[in-house]
Coordinates of C-alpha atoms in Angstrom, one line a residue:
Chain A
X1 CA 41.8 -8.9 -6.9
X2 CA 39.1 -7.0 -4.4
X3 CA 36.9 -10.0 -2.7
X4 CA 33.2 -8.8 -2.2
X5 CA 30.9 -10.2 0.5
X6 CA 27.1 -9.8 1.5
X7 CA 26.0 -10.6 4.5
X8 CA 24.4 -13.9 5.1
X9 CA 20.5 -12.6 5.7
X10 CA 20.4 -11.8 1.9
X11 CA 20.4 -15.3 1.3
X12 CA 17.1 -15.6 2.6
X13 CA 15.7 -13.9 -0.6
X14 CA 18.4 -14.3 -3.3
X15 CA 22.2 -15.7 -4.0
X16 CA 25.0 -14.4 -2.9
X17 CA 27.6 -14.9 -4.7
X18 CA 31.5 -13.8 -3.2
X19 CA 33.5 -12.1 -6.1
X20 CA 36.9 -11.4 -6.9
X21 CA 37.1 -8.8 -9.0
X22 CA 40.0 -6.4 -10.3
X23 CA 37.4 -3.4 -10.1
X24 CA 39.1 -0.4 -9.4
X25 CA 36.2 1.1 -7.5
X26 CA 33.1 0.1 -5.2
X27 CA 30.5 0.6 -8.1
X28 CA 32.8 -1.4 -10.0
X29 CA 32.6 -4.4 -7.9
X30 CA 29.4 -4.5 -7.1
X31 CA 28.3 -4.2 -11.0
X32 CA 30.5 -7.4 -10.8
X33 CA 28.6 -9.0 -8.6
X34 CA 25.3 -8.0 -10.0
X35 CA 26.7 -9.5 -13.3
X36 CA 26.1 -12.6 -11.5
X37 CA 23.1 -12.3 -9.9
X38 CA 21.3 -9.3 -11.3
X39 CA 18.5 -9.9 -8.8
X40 CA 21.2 -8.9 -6.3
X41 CA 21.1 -4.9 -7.4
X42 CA 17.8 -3.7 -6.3
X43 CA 18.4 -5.7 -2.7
X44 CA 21.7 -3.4 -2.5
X45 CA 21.0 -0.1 -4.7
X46 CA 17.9 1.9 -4.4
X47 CA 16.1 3.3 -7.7
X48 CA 18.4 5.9 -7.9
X49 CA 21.5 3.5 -7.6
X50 CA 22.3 4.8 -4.5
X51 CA 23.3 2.6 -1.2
X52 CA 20.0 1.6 0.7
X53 CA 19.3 3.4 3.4
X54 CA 19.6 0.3 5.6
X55 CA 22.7 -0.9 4.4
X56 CA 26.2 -0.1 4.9
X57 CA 29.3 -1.1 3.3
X58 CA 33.0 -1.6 4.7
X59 CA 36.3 -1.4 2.4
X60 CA 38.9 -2.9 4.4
X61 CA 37.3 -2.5 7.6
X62 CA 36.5 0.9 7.4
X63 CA 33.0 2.3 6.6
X64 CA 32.4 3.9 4.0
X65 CA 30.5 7.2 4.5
X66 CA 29.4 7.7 0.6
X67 CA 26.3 6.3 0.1
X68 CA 25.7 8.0 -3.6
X69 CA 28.5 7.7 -5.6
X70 CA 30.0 4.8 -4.4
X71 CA 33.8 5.7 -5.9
X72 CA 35.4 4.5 -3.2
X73 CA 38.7 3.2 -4.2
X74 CA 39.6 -0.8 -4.4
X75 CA 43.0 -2.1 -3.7
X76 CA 44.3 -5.6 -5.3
X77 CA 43.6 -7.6 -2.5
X78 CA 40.8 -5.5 -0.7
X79 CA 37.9 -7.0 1.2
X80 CA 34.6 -5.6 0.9
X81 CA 32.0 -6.4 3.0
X82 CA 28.2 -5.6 2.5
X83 CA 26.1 -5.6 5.5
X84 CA 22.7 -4.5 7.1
X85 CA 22.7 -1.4 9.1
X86 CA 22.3 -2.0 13.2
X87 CA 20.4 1.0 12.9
X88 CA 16.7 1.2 10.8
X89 CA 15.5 -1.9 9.1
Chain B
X1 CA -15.1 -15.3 -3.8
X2 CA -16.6 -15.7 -0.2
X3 CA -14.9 -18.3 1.4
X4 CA -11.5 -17.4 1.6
X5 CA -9.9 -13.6 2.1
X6 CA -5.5 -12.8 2.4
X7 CA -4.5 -11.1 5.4
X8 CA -1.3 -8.9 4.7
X9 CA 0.4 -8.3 8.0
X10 CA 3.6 -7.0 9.2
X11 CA 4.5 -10.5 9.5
X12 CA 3.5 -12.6 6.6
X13 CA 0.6 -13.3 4.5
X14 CA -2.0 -15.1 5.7
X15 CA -4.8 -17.0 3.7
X16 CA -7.7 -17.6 5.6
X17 CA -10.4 -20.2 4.6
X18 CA -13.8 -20.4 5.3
X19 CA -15.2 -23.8 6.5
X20 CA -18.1 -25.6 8.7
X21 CA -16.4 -24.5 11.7
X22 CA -15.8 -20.9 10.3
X23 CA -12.5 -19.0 9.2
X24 CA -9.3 -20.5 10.0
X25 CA -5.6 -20.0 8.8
X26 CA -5.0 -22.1 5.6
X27 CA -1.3 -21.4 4.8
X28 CA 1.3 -18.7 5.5
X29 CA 3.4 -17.0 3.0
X30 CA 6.4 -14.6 3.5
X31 CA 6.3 -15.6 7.6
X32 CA 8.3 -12.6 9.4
X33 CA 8.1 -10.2 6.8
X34 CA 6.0 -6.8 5.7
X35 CA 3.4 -7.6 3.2
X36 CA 2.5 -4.4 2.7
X37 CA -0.3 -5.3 0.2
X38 CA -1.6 -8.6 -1.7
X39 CA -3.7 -8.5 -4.6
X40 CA -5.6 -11.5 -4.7
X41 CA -5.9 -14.1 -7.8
X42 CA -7.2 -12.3 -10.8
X43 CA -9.3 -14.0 -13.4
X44 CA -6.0 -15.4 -14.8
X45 CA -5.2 -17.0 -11.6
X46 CA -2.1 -14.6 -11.1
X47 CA -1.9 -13.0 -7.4
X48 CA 0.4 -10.4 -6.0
X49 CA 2.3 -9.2 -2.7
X50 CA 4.1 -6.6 -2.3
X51 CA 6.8 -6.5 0.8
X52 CA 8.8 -4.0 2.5
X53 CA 12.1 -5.2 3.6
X54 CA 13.5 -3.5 6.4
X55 CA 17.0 -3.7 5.0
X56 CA 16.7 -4.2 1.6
X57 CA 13.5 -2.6 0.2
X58 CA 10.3 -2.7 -1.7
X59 CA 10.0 -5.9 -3.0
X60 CA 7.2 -7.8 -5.6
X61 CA 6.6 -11.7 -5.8
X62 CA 3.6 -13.2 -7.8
X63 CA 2.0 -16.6 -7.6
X64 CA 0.0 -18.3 -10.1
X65 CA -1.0 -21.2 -7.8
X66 CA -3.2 -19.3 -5.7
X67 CA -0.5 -18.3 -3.2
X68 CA 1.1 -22.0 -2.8
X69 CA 4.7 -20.9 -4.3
X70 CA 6.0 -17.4 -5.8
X71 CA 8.5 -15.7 -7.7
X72 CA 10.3 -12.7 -7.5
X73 CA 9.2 -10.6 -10.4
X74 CA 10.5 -7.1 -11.3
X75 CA 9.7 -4.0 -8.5
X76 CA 8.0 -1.1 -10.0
X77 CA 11.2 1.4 -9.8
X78 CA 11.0 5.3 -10.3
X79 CA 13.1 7.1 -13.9
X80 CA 16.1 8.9 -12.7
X81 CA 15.4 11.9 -10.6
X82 CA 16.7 15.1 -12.0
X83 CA 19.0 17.3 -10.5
X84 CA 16.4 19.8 -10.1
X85 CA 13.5 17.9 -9.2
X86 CA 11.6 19.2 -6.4
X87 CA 10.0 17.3 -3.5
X88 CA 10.7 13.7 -2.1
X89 CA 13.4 11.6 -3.3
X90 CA 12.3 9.6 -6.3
X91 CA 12.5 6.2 -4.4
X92 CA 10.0 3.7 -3.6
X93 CA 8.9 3.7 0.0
X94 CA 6.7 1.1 -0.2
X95 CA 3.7 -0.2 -2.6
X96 CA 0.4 1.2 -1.1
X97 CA -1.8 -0.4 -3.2
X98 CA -2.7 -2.9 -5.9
X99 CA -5.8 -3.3 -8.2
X100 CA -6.7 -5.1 -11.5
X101 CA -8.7 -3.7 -14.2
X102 CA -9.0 -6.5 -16.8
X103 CA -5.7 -7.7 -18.0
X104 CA -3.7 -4.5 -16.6
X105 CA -2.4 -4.2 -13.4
X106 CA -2.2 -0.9 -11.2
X107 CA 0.3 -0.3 -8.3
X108 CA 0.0 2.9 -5.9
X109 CA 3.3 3.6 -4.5
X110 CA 4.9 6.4 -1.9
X111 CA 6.0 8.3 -2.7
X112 CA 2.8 9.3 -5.0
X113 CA 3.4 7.2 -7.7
X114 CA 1.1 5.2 -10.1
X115 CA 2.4 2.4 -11.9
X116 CA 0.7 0.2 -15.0
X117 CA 1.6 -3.5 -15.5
X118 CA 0.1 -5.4 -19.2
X119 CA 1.9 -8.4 -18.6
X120 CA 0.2 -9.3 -15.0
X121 CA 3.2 -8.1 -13.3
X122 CA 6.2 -9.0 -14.8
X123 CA 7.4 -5.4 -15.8
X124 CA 6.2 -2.2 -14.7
X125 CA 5.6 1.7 -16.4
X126 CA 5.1 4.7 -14.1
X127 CA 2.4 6.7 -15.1
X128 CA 4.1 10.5 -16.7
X129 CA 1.8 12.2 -16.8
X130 CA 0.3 12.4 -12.9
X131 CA 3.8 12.1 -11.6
X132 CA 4.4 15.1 -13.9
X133 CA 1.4 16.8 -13.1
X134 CA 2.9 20.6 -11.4
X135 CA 0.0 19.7 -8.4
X136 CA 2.1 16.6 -7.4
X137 CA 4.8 19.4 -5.7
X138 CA 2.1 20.1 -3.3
X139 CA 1.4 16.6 -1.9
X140 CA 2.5 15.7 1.1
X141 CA 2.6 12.7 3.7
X142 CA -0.4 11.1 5.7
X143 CA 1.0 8.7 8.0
X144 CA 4.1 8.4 6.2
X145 CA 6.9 11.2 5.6
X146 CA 6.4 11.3 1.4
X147 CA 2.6 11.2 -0.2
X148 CA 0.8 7.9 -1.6
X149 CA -1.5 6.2 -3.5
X150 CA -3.5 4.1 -1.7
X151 CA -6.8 3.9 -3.7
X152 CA -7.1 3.0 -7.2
X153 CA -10.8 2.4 -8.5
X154 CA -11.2 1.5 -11.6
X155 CA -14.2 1.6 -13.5
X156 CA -15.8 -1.8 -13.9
X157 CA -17.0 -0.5 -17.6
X158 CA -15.6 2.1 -18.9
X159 CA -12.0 0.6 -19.4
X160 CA -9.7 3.6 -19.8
X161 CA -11.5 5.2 -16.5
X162 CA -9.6 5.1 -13.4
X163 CA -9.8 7.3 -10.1
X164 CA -7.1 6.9 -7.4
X165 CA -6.8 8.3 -3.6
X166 CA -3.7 10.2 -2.6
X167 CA -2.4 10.6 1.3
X168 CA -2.4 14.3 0.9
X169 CA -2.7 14.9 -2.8
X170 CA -6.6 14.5 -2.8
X171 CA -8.0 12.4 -5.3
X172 CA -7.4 12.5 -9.4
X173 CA -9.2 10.5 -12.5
X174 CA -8.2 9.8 -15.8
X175 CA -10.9 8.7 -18.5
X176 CA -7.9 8.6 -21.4
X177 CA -6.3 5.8 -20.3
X178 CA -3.7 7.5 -18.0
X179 CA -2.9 10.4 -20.5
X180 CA -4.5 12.9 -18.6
X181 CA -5.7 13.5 -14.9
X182 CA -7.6 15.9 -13.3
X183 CA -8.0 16.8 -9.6
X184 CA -11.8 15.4 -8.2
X185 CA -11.6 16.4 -4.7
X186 CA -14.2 19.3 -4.5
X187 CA -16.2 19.5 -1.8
X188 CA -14.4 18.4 0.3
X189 CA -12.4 20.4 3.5
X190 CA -9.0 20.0 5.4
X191 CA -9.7 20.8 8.7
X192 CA -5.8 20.5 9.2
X193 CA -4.7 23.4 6.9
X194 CA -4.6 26.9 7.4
X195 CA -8.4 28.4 6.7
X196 CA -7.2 29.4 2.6
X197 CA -6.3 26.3 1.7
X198 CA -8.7 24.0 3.6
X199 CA -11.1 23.1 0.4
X200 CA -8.0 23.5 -1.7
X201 CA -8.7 19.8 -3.5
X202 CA -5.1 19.0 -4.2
X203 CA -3.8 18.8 -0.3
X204 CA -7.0 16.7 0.5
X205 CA -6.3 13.6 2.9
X206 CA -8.8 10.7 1.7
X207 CA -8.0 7.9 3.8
X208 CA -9.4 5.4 1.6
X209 CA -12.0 6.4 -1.4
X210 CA -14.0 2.9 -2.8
X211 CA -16.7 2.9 -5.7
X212 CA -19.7 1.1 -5.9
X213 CA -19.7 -1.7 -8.7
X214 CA -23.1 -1.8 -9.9
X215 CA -23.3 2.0 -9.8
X216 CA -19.9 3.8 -10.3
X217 CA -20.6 7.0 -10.2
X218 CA -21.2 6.7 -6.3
X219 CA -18.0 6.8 -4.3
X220 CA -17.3 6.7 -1.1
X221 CA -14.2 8.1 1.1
X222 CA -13.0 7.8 4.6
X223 CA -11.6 11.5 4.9
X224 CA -9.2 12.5 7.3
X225 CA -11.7 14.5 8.9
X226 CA -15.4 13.3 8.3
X227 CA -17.0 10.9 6.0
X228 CA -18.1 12.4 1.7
X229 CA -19.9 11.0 -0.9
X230 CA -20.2 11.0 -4.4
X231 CA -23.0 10.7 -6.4
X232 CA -21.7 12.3 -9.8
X233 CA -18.5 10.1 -10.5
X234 CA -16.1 12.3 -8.0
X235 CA -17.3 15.5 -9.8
X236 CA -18.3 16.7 -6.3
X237 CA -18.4 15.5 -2.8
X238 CA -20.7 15.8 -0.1
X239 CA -19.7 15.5 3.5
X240 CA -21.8 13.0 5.5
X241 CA -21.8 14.3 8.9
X242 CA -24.3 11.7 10.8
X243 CA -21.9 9.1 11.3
X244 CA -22.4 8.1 15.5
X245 CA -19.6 8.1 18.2
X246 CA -17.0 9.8 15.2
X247 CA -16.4 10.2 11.8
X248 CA -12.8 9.7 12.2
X249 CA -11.2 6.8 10.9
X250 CA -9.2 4.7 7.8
X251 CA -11.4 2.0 6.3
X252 CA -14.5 2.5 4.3
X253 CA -16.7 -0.4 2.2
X254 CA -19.1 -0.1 0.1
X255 CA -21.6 -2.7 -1.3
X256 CA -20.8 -4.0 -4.3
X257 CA -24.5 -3.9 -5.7
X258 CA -26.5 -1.3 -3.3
X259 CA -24.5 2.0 -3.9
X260 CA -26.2 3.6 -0.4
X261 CA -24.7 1.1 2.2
X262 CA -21.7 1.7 3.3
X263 CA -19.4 0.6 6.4
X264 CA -16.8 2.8 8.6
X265 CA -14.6 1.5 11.9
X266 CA -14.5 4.7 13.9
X267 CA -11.9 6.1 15.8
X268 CA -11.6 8.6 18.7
X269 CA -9.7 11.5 16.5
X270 CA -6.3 12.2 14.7
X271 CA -5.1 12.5 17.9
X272 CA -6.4 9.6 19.7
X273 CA -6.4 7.0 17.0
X274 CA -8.1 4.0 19.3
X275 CA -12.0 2.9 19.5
X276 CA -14.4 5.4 21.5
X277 CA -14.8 4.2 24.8
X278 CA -12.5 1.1 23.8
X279 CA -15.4 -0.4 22.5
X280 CA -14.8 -1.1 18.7
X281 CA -17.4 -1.2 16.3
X282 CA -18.7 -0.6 12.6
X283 CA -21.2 2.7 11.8
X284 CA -23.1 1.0 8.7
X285 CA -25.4 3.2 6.7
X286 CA -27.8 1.4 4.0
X287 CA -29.2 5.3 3.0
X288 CA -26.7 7.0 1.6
X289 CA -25.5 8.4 4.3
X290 CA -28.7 10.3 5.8
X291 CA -28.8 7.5 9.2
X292 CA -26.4 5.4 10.4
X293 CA -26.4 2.0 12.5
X294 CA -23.7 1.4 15.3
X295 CA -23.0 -2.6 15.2
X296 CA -21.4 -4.2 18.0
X297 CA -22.6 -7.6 18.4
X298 CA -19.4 -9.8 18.0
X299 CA -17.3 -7.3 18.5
X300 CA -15.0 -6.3 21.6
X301 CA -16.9 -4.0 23.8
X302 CA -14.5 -3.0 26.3
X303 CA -11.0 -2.5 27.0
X304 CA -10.2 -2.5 23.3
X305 CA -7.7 -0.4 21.4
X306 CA -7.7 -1.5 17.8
X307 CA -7.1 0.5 15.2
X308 CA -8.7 -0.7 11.9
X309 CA -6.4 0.8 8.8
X310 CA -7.2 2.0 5.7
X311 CA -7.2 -1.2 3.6
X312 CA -8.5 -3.2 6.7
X313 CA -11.8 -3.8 6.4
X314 CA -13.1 -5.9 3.0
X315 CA -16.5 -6.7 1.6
X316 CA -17.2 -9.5 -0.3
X317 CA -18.8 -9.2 -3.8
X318 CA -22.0 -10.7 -2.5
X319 CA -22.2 -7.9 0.1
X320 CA -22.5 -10.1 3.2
X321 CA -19.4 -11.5 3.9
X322 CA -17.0 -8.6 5.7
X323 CA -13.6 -9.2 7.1
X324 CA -11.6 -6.7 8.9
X325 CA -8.5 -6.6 10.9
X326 CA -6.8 -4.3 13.0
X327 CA -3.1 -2.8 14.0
X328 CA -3.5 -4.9 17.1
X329 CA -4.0 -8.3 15.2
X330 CA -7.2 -8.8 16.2
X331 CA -9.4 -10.2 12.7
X332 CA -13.0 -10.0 12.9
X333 CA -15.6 -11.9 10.2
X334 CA -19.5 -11.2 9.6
X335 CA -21.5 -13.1 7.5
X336 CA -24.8 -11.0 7.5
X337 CA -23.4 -7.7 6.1
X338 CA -22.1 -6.5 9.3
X339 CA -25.0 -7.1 11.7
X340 CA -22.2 -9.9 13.6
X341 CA -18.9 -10.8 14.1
X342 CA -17.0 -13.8 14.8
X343 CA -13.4 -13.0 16.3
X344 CA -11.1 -15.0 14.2
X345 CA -7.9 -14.1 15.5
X346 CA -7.0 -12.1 18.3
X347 CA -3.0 -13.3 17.9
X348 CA -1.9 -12.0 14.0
X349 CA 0.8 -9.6 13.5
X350 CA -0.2 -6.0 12.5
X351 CA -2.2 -6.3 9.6
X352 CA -2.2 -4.3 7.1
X353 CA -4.7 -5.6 4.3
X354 CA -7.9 -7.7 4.4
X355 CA -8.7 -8.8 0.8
X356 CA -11.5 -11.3 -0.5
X357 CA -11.2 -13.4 -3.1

C-alpha cells in the first residue's frame, strides 16, 4: 500500500487525513484521499485538476516534475508526500 | 449601516466599530491571511470573504453571525478549459469582487470571470455568455497578469440589470438577466494603446466604475488615465478633466443620493503611483464634475506615500460617513462627507477593501 501525506500547514484550513491506498498512480491516491476529505481537492488541484502552482509533490523522495497529469506511478509501499513550494506562495 | 465598515487586508479581516471615542478594531477574522474581498452582511444576515492563499488558492468562507464564526463554502471554479481555448489559463487567480442584488450574489474573478450565486453563496454558476463573448480574447491584465472583474453595479430597480468593470476589458451590461452583454465603454480613451485602438471600448482600463443609487443612470469611473462620467446609464462617457493635482488614481465614490458628488484619492501617474507632493488627499466634486475641491484636513500632509486601491475608499449610504485605506495600512474616517479625517490606523496590513455596512 502507497502512504500519502500533506504537509502540516494545511491543517490550518482543513483535515488531513494520511492514506494508504493501493492506487496504482498519483491521481489515484490523491482521489483517495479526497474520498475522505473532499474539501482537501481544491486546496491541492486547481480548477483544471492540475497541481497548484505552489505546491509540489514527492514520490519516494523524488519530485515529481508533472504537474498536469499527475500519472506518476505508485509502488506497494511508496511514500508520497504533499508539500508547499519554497518558492511563490 | 454607519457605524461599523470591514477592512480586507493582506493580513486578515478587520471589523471596525464606531463608538464615542471613534473607530476602533472590534474583531479580526482570517489573521495572516489575503482577504482579497468581503462582502458585508446582506439583508439576510449572510456575509462573505473571499481569500487568496499563497499555497493553496482562492478560497470562499461565509458567516451568518455577522463575521463572529465562518464556514468554508464552495469557490466559484471555472468549466474545463478546452484544448483550443485561447487566452489565460481557465483558473481562478483571485475573487476581485463581490456584490448583492437581492437574493443573488455576484462574484468578479481574474481571470475575467462573472460568477451568480441564488443560494447566498453556497454554490456558484459562471456566467456563459460574457465569458463566451469573442471580445473577452482581447482583455488583458491591469495590475495583474490575466484580466478582472472588479466592479459589478447592479441596478437597485431594475432587477435583471447589471453593469460590471473589467481591468482591461472595458465595461459590459446586461439588462436580460445575464443572457446577453454588450460593451458600454464609449467615450472613453486609452492613452496606453497604440493611437487605433485608444477609444477601442473593449481594451478600456476602468479602475473602478460605481453608480449612483438614487439615480442609476449616472456612473462614475476612475479610469486608468482621467476621471468619465455617465449620465445616460453607461451609453456614453464623458471625460472629466478638472480634477486638481491628477486625475490618476484607483478608488472612486459616489453619493448614494446626490448623483453629482463624487470623491477620488489621486495619485502622481501610472508610473509614480504615490500622493503628489507626498501629501495625500481626496479631490471631491458635488457638480458633476464641472469644479472640484482638494480636501486635506485630517489627512497626512507630508512625507506620505499611500496608495489608495481601487476598492479602498467606501461611502456610507447616508453619504457622510467615508472610510478609506491605503497599500501602506494607513485607514482614514470622515464623518462630514469628506471635509475631515480622523486617522484610525496607521499600523494595518495592506488593505485591500474598505466596505460599510
Amino acid at each position: 500500500m502507497a502512504r500519502i501525506e500533506f504537509t502540516q500547514q494545511l491543517r490550518r484550513f482543513t483535515e488531513t487525513p494520511v492514506v494508504e491506498t493501493a492506487a496504482a498512480t498519483l491521481r489515484d491516491g490523491l482521489e483517495a484521499a479526497f474520498a475522505v476529505n473532499p474539501r482537501l481537492r481544491g486546496y491541492v488541484l486547481d480548477d483544471q485538476a492540475h497541481l497548484r502552482a505552489n505546491l509540489v509533490v514527492f514520490i519516494d523522495g523524488r519530485r515529481c516534475e508533472d504537474r498536469l497529469s499527475l500519472d506518476q506511478s505508485l509502488a506497494p509501499g511508496s511514500r508520497v508526500h504533499v508539500l508547499q513550494a519554497l518558492s511563490g506562495g | 449601516m454607519t457605524d461599523r465598515a470591514w477592512v480586507a487586508t493582506r493580513k486578515g479581516l478587520f471589523e471596525m466599530r464606531r463608538g464615542a471615542g471613534g473607530w476602533s478594531i472590534a474583531n479580526v477574522g482570517f489573521l495572516g491571511e489575503p482577504v482579497s474581498m468581503v462582502l458585508p452582511p446582506t439583508a439576510s444576515q449572510r456575509m462573505l470573504a473571499a481569500l487568496n492563499l499563497g499555497h493553496f488558492g482562492v478560497k470562499l468562507h461565509a458567516s451568518d453571525d455577522g463575521g463572529g464564526s465562518w464556514n468554508e463554502v464552495t469557490t466559484p471554479t471555472y468549466p474545463e478549459q478546452p484544448a483550443d481555448a485561447k487566452g489565460p489559463a481557465w483558473k481562478l487567480v483571485q475573487i476581485w469582487s463581490l456584490a448583492a442584488q437581492g437574493d443573488t450574489v455576484y462574484a468578479g474573478t481574474l481571470p475575467g470571470g462573472l460568477f451568480r450565486s441564488d443560494d447566498r453563496g453556497a454554490s456558484w454558476q459562471l456566467n456563459e455568455s460574457l465569458w463566451h463573448q469573442p471580445g473577452r480574447a482581447e482583455w488583458f491584465g491591469g495590475g495583474y497578469d490575466v484580466p478582472g472583474i472588479h466592479s459589478i453595479c447592479p441596478h437597485p430597480t431594475n432587477a435583471g440589470e447589471l453593469l460590471v468593470g473589467i481591468s482591461c476589458g472595458g465595461v459590459w451590461a446586461t439588462r436580460d438577466g445575464g443572457r446577453s452583454w454588450s460593451t458600454q465603454a464609449r467615450g472613453m480613451r486609452a492613452a496606453y494603446m497604440p493611437p487605433e485602438r485608444a477609444e477601442d471600448p473593449n481594451i478600456q482600463d476602468p479602475h473602478c466604475v460605481v453608480r449612483c443609487t438614487a439615480r442609476p443612470e449616472v456612473l462614475w469611473t476612475q479610469h486608468h488615465n482621467g476621471i468619465w462620467r455617465s449620465a445616460d446609464n453607461a451609453e456614453s462617457w464623458q471625460e472629466v478633466t478638472t480634477a486638481p493635482l491628477s486625475s490618476f488614481g484607483f478608488a472612486v465614490a459616489v453619493h448614494p443620493d446626490d448623483a453629482d458628488t463624487a470623491w477620488f484619492v489621486p495619485g502622481v501617474a501610472d508610473e509614480k503611483r504615490v500622493p503628489v507632493d507626498g501629501a495625500l488627499v481626496v479631490n471631491r466634486t458635488t457638480d458633476g464634475g464641472r469644479s472640484f475641491e482638494t480636501l486635506r484636513a485630517g489627512l497626512p500632509q507630508s512625507g506620505c506615500y499611500d496608495l489608495v486601491y481601487r476598492h479602498g475608499l467606501a461611502v456610507a449610504p447616508d453619504g457622510r460617513h467615508l472610510m478609506m485605506g491605503s497599500t501602506t495600512g494607513g485607514l482614514w474616517a470622515s464623518d462630514d462627507g469628506g471635509e475631515s479625517w480622523t486617522t484610525v490606523s496607521n499600523l494595518l496590513p495592506p488593505i485591500y477593501a474598505v466596505r460599510f455596512g
